[in-house]
Short mmCIF file of C-alpha atoms and ligand atoms in Angstrom, two decimals:
data_model
loop_
_atom_site.label_atom_id
_atom_site.label_comp_id
_atom_site.label_asym_id
_atom_site.label_seq_id
_atom_site.Cartn_x
_atom_site.Cartn_y
_atom_site.Cartn_z
CA MET A 1 5.53 33.56 -91.76
CA ASP A 2 7.57 30.54 -90.71
CA ILE A 3 11.13 30.17 -91.92
CA ASP A 4 11.34 26.51 -92.85
CA GLY A 5 14.82 25.51 -91.67
CA LYS A 6 14.18 21.87 -92.47
CA ALA A 7 13.38 22.54 -96.13
CA LEU A 8 16.36 24.87 -96.55
CA ALA A 9 18.65 22.35 -94.85
CA GLY A 10 17.41 19.72 -97.33
CA ARG A 11 18.24 21.98 -100.28
CA ILE A 12 21.70 22.74 -98.89
CA LYS A 13 22.46 19.05 -98.37
CA ARG A 14 21.36 18.19 -101.93
CA ASP A 15 23.60 20.93 -103.30
CA LEU A 16 26.50 19.72 -101.16
CA ALA A 17 25.99 16.16 -102.42
CA LYS A 18 26.67 17.45 -105.97
CA ARG A 19 29.81 19.28 -104.83
CA VAL A 20 31.01 16.14 -103.07
CA LYS A 21 30.55 14.09 -106.26
CA GLU A 22 32.60 16.65 -108.18
CA GLY A 23 35.27 16.59 -105.46
CA ILE A 24 35.45 12.81 -105.59
CA ALA A 25 35.76 12.91 -109.40
CA ARG A 26 38.69 15.35 -109.05
CA SER A 27 40.51 13.81 -106.11
CA GLY A 28 39.55 10.15 -106.22
CA ARG A 29 38.56 10.12 -102.57
CA GLU A 30 35.47 10.84 -100.51
CA PRO A 31 35.27 13.38 -97.67
CA GLN A 32 35.48 12.01 -94.16
CA LEU A 33 34.15 13.45 -90.92
CA ALA A 34 35.44 11.91 -87.70
CA VAL A 35 33.20 12.42 -84.68
CA ILE A 36 34.60 11.77 -81.21
CA LEU A 37 31.97 10.83 -78.68
CA VAL A 38 33.13 10.50 -75.08
CA GLY A 39 30.78 8.60 -72.76
CA ASP A 40 27.16 7.72 -73.48
CA ASP A 41 25.08 10.76 -72.62
CA PRO A 42 21.76 10.07 -74.41
CA SER A 43 21.43 13.59 -75.88
CA SER A 44 24.97 13.45 -77.24
CA VAL A 45 24.36 9.98 -78.70
CA SER A 46 21.23 11.29 -80.42
CA TYR A 47 23.00 14.43 -81.78
CA VAL A 48 25.82 12.29 -83.13
CA ALA A 49 23.31 9.97 -84.82
CA GLY A 50 21.65 13.01 -86.47
CA LYS A 51 24.99 14.18 -87.80
CA ALA A 52 25.82 10.70 -89.11
CA LYS A 53 22.48 10.60 -90.96
CA ALA A 54 23.19 13.96 -92.59
CA CYS A 55 26.62 12.69 -93.67
CA VAL A 56 24.97 9.80 -95.49
CA GLU A 57 22.66 12.24 -97.33
CA VAL A 58 25.60 14.38 -98.46
CA GLY A 59 28.00 11.53 -99.31
CA ILE A 60 30.43 12.15 -96.48
CA ARG A 61 32.02 9.13 -94.84
CA ASN A 62 31.27 9.35 -91.14
CA THR A 63 33.47 7.68 -88.57
CA THR A 64 32.23 7.85 -85.01
CA ILE A 65 34.90 7.12 -82.44
CA ARG A 66 33.36 6.16 -79.11
CA LEU A 67 35.59 6.62 -76.10
CA PRO A 68 34.87 5.74 -72.48
CA GLU A 69 33.80 8.41 -69.99
CA SER A 70 36.93 7.52 -67.97
CA ILE A 71 39.34 8.55 -70.74
CA THR A 72 42.11 10.87 -69.61
CA GLN A 73 42.71 14.24 -71.21
CA ASP A 74 46.08 13.06 -72.60
CA GLU A 75 44.45 10.01 -74.18
CA LEU A 76 41.76 12.16 -75.77
CA ILE A 77 44.35 14.60 -77.11
CA ALA A 78 46.35 11.66 -78.52
CA GLU A 79 43.21 10.54 -80.37
CA ILE A 80 42.69 14.05 -81.77
CA GLU A 81 46.31 14.20 -82.89
CA ARG A 82 45.99 10.83 -84.61
CA LEU A 83 43.02 12.18 -86.60
CA ASN A 84 44.87 15.46 -87.31
CA ALA A 85 47.63 13.43 -88.93
CA ASP A 86 45.31 11.19 -90.97
CA PRO A 87 45.22 12.55 -94.55
CA ALA A 88 41.90 10.79 -95.22
CA VAL A 89 40.14 12.78 -92.47
CA ASP A 90 38.86 16.21 -93.52
CA GLY A 91 36.82 17.18 -90.48
CA ILE A 92 37.00 16.38 -86.77
CA LEU A 93 34.22 17.08 -84.33
CA VAL A 94 34.45 16.53 -80.60
CA GLN A 95 30.90 16.16 -79.34
CA LEU A 96 30.20 18.40 -76.34
CA PRO A 97 29.77 18.37 -73.43
CA LEU A 98 32.90 16.55 -72.35
CA PRO A 99 33.19 14.88 -68.92
CA ARG A 100 34.01 17.28 -66.10
CA HIS A 101 37.59 16.04 -65.65
CA ILE A 102 38.48 17.09 -69.21
CA ARG A 103 39.39 20.70 -69.90
CA LYS A 104 37.31 21.57 -72.94
CA ARG A 105 39.19 24.60 -74.30
CA GLN A 106 42.60 23.05 -73.85
CA THR A 107 41.43 19.88 -75.60
CA LEU A 108 39.77 21.65 -78.55
CA ALA A 109 42.92 23.73 -79.07
CA HIS A 110 44.68 20.51 -80.11
CA LEU A 111 42.47 20.12 -83.19
CA ASP A 112 44.04 20.97 -86.52
CA HIS A 113 42.12 24.20 -87.14
CA ARG A 114 41.77 23.28 -90.83
CA LYS A 115 39.73 20.24 -89.75
CA ASP A 116 37.80 22.08 -87.02
CA VAL A 117 34.32 21.77 -88.56
CA ASP A 118 32.63 23.20 -85.45
CA GLY A 119 34.64 26.42 -85.74
CA PHE A 120 35.62 26.32 -82.05
CA HIS A 121 39.42 26.31 -82.41
CA PRO A 122 41.01 29.55 -81.11
CA LEU A 123 42.50 30.25 -84.57
CA ASN A 124 39.08 30.02 -86.20
CA VAL A 125 37.50 32.18 -83.51
CA ALA A 126 40.31 34.75 -83.84
CA ALA A 127 40.05 34.73 -87.63
CA MET A 128 36.29 35.27 -87.42
CA TRP A 129 36.77 38.32 -85.18
CA GLN A 130 39.39 39.68 -87.59
CA LYS A 131 37.22 39.11 -90.67
CA LEU A 132 39.70 36.59 -92.07
CA PRO A 133 38.64 33.40 -93.83
CA CYS A 134 37.74 30.83 -91.21
CA VAL A 135 35.50 27.93 -90.36
CA GLU A 136 32.42 29.62 -88.91
CA ALA A 137 30.53 28.15 -85.97
CA CYS A 138 27.62 26.07 -87.29
CA THR A 139 24.58 27.60 -85.58
CA PRO A 140 25.50 31.22 -86.36
CA ARG A 141 26.32 30.27 -89.95
CA GLY A 142 22.94 28.56 -90.22
CA ILE A 143 21.15 31.62 -88.85
CA ILE A 144 22.77 33.98 -91.36
CA THR A 145 22.07 31.54 -94.19
CA MET A 146 18.38 31.44 -93.24
CA LEU A 147 18.10 35.22 -93.17
CA LEU A 148 19.83 35.61 -96.54
CA ASP A 149 17.88 32.78 -98.17
CA ASN A 150 14.61 34.45 -97.21
CA GLY A 151 15.75 37.78 -98.66
CA ILE A 152 15.75 39.38 -95.20
CA ARG A 153 17.75 42.60 -95.26
CA ILE A 154 20.37 42.77 -92.51
CA GLU A 155 22.20 45.95 -93.47
CA GLY A 156 21.06 49.04 -91.61
CA ARG A 157 18.68 47.16 -89.35
CA HIS A 158 18.72 46.89 -85.59
CA ALA A 159 19.55 43.31 -84.60
CA VAL A 160 19.11 42.35 -80.96
CA VAL A 161 20.85 39.15 -79.87
CA VAL A 162 19.73 37.76 -76.52
CA GLY A 163 22.46 35.49 -75.12
CA ARG A 164 26.23 35.85 -75.40
CA SER A 165 27.60 32.31 -75.41
CA SER A 166 30.72 31.57 -77.41
CA LEU A 167 28.66 28.95 -79.28
CA VAL A 168 25.84 31.20 -80.51
CA GLY A 169 25.35 34.72 -79.11
CA TYR A 170 28.87 36.15 -79.51
CA PRO A 171 29.60 34.82 -83.01
CA VAL A 172 26.15 35.59 -84.44
CA SER A 173 26.35 39.16 -83.13
CA LYS A 174 29.71 39.58 -84.90
CA MET A 175 28.36 38.09 -88.13
CA LEU A 176 25.37 40.44 -88.05
CA LEU A 177 27.69 43.37 -87.38
CA ASP A 178 29.86 42.35 -90.34
CA ARG A 179 26.74 42.51 -92.48
CA ASN A 180 26.17 46.09 -91.33
CA ALA A 181 23.40 45.58 -88.81
CA THR A 182 23.44 47.74 -85.70
CA VAL A 183 23.75 45.12 -83.00
CA THR A 184 22.67 45.11 -79.36
CA VAL A 185 23.60 42.09 -77.23
CA ALA A 186 21.45 41.38 -74.16
CA HIS A 187 22.18 38.85 -71.41
CA SER A 188 21.14 37.79 -67.95
CA HIS A 189 22.25 41.12 -66.44
CA THR A 190 20.24 43.22 -68.88
CA PRO A 191 17.55 45.12 -66.99
CA ASP A 192 14.13 45.41 -68.64
CA LEU A 193 14.84 42.95 -71.45
CA GLY A 194 11.53 43.77 -73.15
CA ALA A 195 12.54 47.41 -73.62
CA ILE A 196 15.56 46.18 -75.61
CA THR A 197 13.89 43.39 -77.58
CA ARG A 198 11.02 45.70 -78.63
CA GLN A 199 13.59 47.77 -80.56
CA ALA A 200 14.65 44.81 -82.67
CA ASP A 201 14.08 44.57 -86.42
CA ILE A 202 15.84 41.21 -86.18
CA LEU A 203 15.69 39.37 -82.86
CA VAL A 204 17.93 36.34 -82.25
CA VAL A 205 17.25 34.53 -78.98
CA ALA A 206 19.71 31.93 -77.64
CA ILE A 207 19.28 31.61 -73.89
CA GLY A 208 17.81 28.20 -73.08
CA GLN A 209 14.82 29.61 -71.13
CA PRO A 210 11.59 28.15 -72.55
CA HIS A 211 9.10 30.75 -73.79
CA LEU A 212 10.86 33.68 -72.11
CA ILE A 213 10.15 36.00 -75.05
CA LYS A 214 6.46 36.92 -74.99
CA GLY A 215 4.27 38.72 -77.50
CA ASP A 216 4.58 42.09 -75.74
CA MET A 217 8.39 41.92 -76.02
CA VAL A 218 8.57 42.20 -79.82
CA LYS A 219 7.51 44.88 -82.23
CA GLU A 220 5.13 44.36 -85.14
CA GLY A 221 6.95 43.04 -88.24
CA CYS A 222 10.07 41.86 -86.39
CA VAL A 223 12.10 38.91 -87.74
CA VAL A 224 12.47 36.38 -84.93
CA VAL A 225 15.11 33.64 -84.81
CA ASP A 226 14.56 31.22 -81.95
CA VAL A 227 17.69 29.20 -81.21
CA GLY A 228 16.59 27.73 -77.88
CA ILE A 229 15.75 24.08 -77.51
CA SER A 230 14.34 22.80 -74.23
CA ARG A 231 12.07 19.91 -73.43
CA ASP A 232 8.68 20.82 -72.03
CA PRO A 233 8.54 18.81 -68.78
CA GLU A 234 4.78 18.21 -69.19
CA THR A 235 4.47 17.27 -72.86
CA GLY A 236 8.05 16.07 -73.44
CA LYS A 237 8.04 18.14 -76.66
CA TYR A 238 10.81 20.50 -77.75
CA VAL A 239 10.09 24.17 -77.17
CA GLY A 240 12.01 27.32 -77.96
CA ASP A 241 12.97 30.42 -76.00
CA VAL A 242 10.20 32.31 -77.79
CA ASP A 243 6.52 31.91 -76.99
CA TYR A 244 5.61 31.02 -80.57
CA ALA A 245 1.83 31.29 -80.13
CA GLU A 246 2.12 34.87 -78.86
CA VAL A 247 4.99 36.09 -81.02
CA ALA A 248 4.26 34.52 -84.44
CA PRO A 249 1.20 36.73 -85.18
CA LYS A 250 3.36 39.86 -84.75
CA ALA A 251 6.47 38.59 -86.54
CA SER A 252 7.09 39.04 -90.27
CA TYR A 253 9.27 35.92 -90.13
CA ILE A 254 9.84 33.43 -87.32
CA THR A 255 11.79 30.20 -87.00
CA PRO A 256 9.73 27.40 -85.43
CA VAL A 257 11.06 24.96 -82.82
CA PRO A 258 11.58 22.26 -83.90
CA GLY A 259 12.23 22.66 -87.63
CA GLY A 260 13.98 26.04 -87.64
CA VAL A 261 17.53 26.62 -86.45
CA GLY A 262 18.18 22.98 -85.45
CA PRO A 263 18.28 21.44 -88.96
CA MET A 264 20.28 24.45 -90.18
CA THR A 265 22.96 23.80 -87.58
CA ILE A 266 23.47 20.32 -89.01
CA ALA A 267 23.34 21.62 -92.59
CA SER A 268 26.04 24.16 -91.68
CA LEU A 269 28.14 21.39 -90.19
CA MET A 270 27.88 19.58 -93.51
CA GLN A 271 28.85 22.80 -95.34
CA ASN A 272 31.85 23.25 -93.08
CA THR A 273 32.92 19.65 -93.63
CA VAL A 274 32.62 19.93 -97.41
CA ASP A 275 34.46 23.29 -97.34
CA CYS A 276 37.30 21.68 -95.33
CA TYR A 277 37.37 18.75 -97.75
CA LEU A 278 37.49 20.97 -100.83
CA ASP A 279 40.24 23.08 -99.24
CA HIS A 280 42.07 19.89 -98.36
CA ILE A 281 42.00 18.43 -101.87
CA ASP A 282 42.40 21.78 -103.63
CA PRO A 283 43.94 24.36 -101.26
CA ARG A 284 43.07 28.01 -101.85
CA THR A 285 46.00 30.29 -102.47
CA ASP A 286 44.80 33.79 -101.63
CA ASP A 287 46.97 35.76 -99.21
CA ASP A 288 44.55 35.79 -96.30
CA ARG A 289 44.10 32.08 -96.60
CA ASP A 290 47.87 31.56 -96.54
CA ILE A 291 48.22 33.57 -93.33
CA TYR A 292 45.35 31.66 -91.88
CA THR A 293 46.45 28.16 -92.83
CA GLN A 294 49.96 28.78 -91.57
CA GLY A 295 48.66 30.07 -88.26
CA PHE A 296 49.17 33.53 -86.84
P1 NDP B 1 24.42 29.18 -72.76
O1 NDP B 1 23.78 28.61 -71.54
O2 NDP B 1 25.86 28.95 -73.02
O3 NDP B 1 24.18 30.75 -72.75
C1 NDP B 1 22.96 31.29 -72.43
C2 NDP B 1 23.00 32.78 -72.58
O4 NDP B 1 21.71 33.29 -72.30
C3 NDP B 1 23.97 33.47 -71.62
O5 NDP B 1 24.68 34.48 -72.32
C4 NDP B 1 23.05 34.06 -70.54
O6 NDP B 1 23.51 35.28 -70.02
C5 NDP B 1 21.80 34.33 -71.35
N1 NDP B 1 20.60 34.29 -70.52
C6 NDP B 1 20.18 33.30 -69.71
N2 NDP B 1 19.02 33.64 -69.10
C7 NDP B 1 18.71 34.86 -69.56
C8 NDP B 1 17.63 35.76 -69.30
N3 NDP B 1 16.66 35.43 -68.46
N4 NDP B 1 17.63 36.94 -69.93
C9 NDP B 1 18.62 37.28 -70.79
N5 NDP B 1 19.67 36.48 -71.07
C10 NDP B 1 19.72 35.29 -70.46
O7 NDP B 1 23.52 28.69 -73.95
P2 NDP B 1 23.81 28.43 -75.53
O8 NDP B 1 24.05 29.70 -76.23
O9 NDP B 1 24.77 27.32 -75.69
O10 NDP B 1 22.37 27.85 -75.94
C11 NDP B 1 21.19 28.62 -75.77
C12 NDP B 1 20.01 27.79 -76.20
O11 NDP B 1 20.15 27.46 -77.58
C13 NDP B 1 19.86 26.44 -75.48
O12 NDP B 1 18.49 26.14 -75.37
C14 NDP B 1 20.51 25.46 -76.43
O13 NDP B 1 20.00 24.16 -76.27
C15 NDP B 1 20.09 26.05 -77.74
N6 NDP B 1 20.97 25.70 -78.86
C16 NDP B 1 20.36 25.29 -79.99
C17 NDP B 1 21.10 25.00 -81.10
C18 NDP B 1 20.40 24.59 -82.33
O14 NDP B 1 21.02 24.05 -83.22
N7 NDP B 1 19.11 24.88 -82.47
C19 NDP B 1 22.57 25.05 -81.09
C20 NDP B 1 23.11 25.58 -79.86
C21 NDP B 1 22.33 25.87 -78.78
P3 NDP B 1 24.90 35.41 -69.18
O15 NDP B 1 25.98 35.41 -70.19
O16 NDP B 1 24.78 36.71 -68.49
O17 NDP B 1 24.95 34.22 -68.26
#
């Protein structure tokens, strides 16, 4: 059975739109997401446009700041710090990838972590690993939301995550572990990948290798989450890391590409932005949150 990420993302955005209206009624101001786009890479331009469209649906004011490819790291950091200091900005997103001359980690560390809607700031990453309140990375958050929304049990099951990027593989493996799955993480050095993936009750694949996971690499009844997005050079269509035609007949649930994880990543970005906004207008006061908002 397909997990319809597009439909779930639509429901989440409608629910968020109600929460935004309530927030505006309480605070007298709308949420604002500032997106920094450096250069004019066509994929980045298209991702930013998708995020701006979602903001309109939810009632978030979107400000896209376009900066030239030639910008220096200091100039980019100055722009981030300007947005950090702007009380009308609730979320800041720096669209990746950045030009090669800019040091990504150093730059992202300058974000105010309370406005870090991508969940990439070191304080958010550290808080996630320590089970403290944090802004969770969007794609992993979207994956967990999809599993829970479909009533898929995580606790006690064997989850295999293929890929260990800081964007997807690492954080989703931690989130599955926190929900009491037994987690195996596979990567490019894993010998006999099929022997590992065949053990999975829940298989999350985030590698960027089109159709690498074949039918004989999954067990009957497995839940399959396909994060990969690549363009098929022949058809120009988007394809996942999982060979859908072979795997879907064996899977109890599977996320299609497109229409699975992709829309959920954007919905999670909207959730993170609204969460940051609501925290901004009405700060939480629990102890963990205090430690977190003050920094470690
Ligand atoms: P990265 O390139 O950062 O990481 C890829 C990971 O896959 C690495 O850990 C690598 O292992 C592993 N890997 C590569 N080849 C193999 C292989 N043959 N067998 C086992 N493991 C392998 O990718 P991302 O995590 O950023 O993205 C992965 C895919 O997900 C891409 O297609 C990307 O476009 C897509 N994506 C989709 C999103 C969405 O919203 N749908 C959001 C984010 C990403 P090693 O560590 O050993 O190098």
